[in-house]
PDB file of C-alpha atoms in Angstrom:
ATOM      1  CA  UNK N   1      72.246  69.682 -65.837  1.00  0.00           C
ATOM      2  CA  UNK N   2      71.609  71.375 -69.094  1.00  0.00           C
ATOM      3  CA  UNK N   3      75.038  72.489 -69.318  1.00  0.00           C
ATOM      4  CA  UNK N   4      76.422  69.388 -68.976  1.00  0.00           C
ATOM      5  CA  UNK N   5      74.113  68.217 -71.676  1.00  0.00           C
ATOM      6  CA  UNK N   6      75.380  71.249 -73.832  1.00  0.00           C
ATOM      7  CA  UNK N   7      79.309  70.155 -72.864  1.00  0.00           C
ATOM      8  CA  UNK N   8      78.576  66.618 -73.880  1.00  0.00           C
ATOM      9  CA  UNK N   9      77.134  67.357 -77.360  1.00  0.00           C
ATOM     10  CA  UNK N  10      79.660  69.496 -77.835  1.00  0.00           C
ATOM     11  CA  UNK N  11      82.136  67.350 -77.314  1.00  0.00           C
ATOM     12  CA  UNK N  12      80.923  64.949 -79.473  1.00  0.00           C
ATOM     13  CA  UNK N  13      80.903  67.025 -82.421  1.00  0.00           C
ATOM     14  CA  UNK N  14      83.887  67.872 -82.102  1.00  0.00           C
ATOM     15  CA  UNK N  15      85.459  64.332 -82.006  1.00  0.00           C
ATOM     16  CA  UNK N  16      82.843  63.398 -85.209  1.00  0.00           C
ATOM     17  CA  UNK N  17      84.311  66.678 -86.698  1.00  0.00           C
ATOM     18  CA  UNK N  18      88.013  65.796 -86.027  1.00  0.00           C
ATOM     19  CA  UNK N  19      87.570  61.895 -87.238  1.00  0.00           C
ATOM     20  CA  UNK N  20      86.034  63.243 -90.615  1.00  0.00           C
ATOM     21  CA  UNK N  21      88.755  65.778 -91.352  1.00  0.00           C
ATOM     22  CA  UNK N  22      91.086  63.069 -90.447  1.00  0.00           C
ATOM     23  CA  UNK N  23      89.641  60.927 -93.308  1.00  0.00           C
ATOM     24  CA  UNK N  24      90.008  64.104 -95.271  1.00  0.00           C
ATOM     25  CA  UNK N  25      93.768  64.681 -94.850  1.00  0.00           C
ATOM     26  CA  UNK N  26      94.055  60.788 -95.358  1.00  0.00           C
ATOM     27  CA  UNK N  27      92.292  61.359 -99.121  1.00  0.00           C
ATOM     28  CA  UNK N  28      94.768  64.201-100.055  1.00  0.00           C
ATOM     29  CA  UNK N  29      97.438  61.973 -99.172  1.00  0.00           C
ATOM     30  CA  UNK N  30      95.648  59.315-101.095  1.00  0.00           C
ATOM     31  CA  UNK N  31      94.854  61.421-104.392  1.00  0.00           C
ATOM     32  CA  UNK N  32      98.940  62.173-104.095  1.00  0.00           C
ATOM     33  CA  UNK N  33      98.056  66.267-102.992  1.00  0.00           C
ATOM     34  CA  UNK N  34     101.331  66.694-101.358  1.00  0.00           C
ATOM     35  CA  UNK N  35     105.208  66.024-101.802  1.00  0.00           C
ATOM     36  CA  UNK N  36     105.723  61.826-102.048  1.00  0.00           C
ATOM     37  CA  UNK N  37     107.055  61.404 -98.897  1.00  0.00           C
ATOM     38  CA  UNK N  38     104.193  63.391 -97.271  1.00  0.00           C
ATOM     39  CA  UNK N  39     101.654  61.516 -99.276  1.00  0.00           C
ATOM     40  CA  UNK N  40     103.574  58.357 -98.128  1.00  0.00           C
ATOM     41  CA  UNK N  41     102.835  59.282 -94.171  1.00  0.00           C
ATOM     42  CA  UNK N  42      99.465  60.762 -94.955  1.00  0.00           C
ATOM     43  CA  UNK N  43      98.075  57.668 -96.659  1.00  0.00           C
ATOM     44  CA  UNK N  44      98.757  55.037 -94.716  1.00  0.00           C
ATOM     45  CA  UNK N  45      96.334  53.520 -92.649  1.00  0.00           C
ATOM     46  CA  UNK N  46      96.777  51.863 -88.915  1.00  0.00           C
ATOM     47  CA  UNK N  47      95.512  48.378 -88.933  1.00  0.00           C
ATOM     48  CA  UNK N  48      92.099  49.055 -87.271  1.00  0.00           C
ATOM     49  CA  UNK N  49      91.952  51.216 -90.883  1.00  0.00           C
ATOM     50  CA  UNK N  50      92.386  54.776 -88.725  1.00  0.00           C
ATOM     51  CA  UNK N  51      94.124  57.393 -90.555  1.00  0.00           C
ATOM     52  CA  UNK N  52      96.386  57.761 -87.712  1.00  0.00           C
ATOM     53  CA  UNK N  53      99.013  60.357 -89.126  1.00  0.00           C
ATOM     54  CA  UNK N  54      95.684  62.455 -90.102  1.00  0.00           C
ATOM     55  CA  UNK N  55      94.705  62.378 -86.745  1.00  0.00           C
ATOM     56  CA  UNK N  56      98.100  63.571 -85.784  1.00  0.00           C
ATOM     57  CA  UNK N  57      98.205  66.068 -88.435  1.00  0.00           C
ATOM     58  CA  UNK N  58      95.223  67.770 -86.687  1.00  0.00           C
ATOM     59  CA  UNK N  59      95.533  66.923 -83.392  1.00  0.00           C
ATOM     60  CA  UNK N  60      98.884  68.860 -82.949  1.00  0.00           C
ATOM     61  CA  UNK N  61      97.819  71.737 -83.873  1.00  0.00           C
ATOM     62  CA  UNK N  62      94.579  72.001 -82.359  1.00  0.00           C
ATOM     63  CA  UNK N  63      95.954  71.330 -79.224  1.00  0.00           C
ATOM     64  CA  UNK N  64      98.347  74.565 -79.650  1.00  0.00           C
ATOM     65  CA  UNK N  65      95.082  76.951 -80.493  1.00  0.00           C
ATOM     66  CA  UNK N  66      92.837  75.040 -77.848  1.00  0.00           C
ATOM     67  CA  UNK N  67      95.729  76.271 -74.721  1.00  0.00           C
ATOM     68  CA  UNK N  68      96.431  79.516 -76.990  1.00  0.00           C
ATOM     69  CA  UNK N  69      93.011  80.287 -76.800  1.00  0.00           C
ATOM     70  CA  UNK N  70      92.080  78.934 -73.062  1.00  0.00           C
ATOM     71  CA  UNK N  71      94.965  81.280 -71.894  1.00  0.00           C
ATOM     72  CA  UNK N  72      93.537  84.277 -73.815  1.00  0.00           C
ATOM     73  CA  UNK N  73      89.808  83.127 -72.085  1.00  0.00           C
ATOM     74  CA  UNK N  74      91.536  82.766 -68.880  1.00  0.00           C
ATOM     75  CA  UNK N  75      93.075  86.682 -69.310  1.00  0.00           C
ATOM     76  CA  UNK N  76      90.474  88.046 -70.262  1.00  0.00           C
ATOM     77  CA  UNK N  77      87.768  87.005 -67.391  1.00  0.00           C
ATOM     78  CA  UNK N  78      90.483  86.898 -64.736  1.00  0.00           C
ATOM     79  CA  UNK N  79      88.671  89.413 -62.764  1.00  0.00           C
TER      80      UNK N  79
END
């Protein structure tokens, strides 16, 4: 029961984590950081005011390192 308590928090950290960094590549693309047509993508907002190309920006990659890295859990206590 614990660890199910641990999983939960966990997980929503990580989704209050990935929301504000979200808002954070949304500002660079705001404060016109990048090229124009990546600031163009970066700061638009959907219209329930979600940076949703931030979100994308993130969630690509972090879906790469999250099988990347269950794989190399997944090796390493095969036996």
């Amino acid at each position: 029961m614990i660890s199910i308590g641990v999983i939960f928090a966990l997980f929503n950290t990580a989704l209050s984590l990935f929301m504000y960094f979200s808002r954070v590549v949304y500002a660079t693309g705001r404060d016109k950081v990048w090229t124009p047509s990546i600031n163009n993508v970066l700061a638009k907002l959907n219209k329930h005011s979600v940076p949703a190309s931030g979100v994308v920006v993130l969630f690509v990659p972090c879906v790469a390192f999250l099988f990347i890295s269950l794989n190399i859990l997944f090796f390493l206590f095969k036996n």
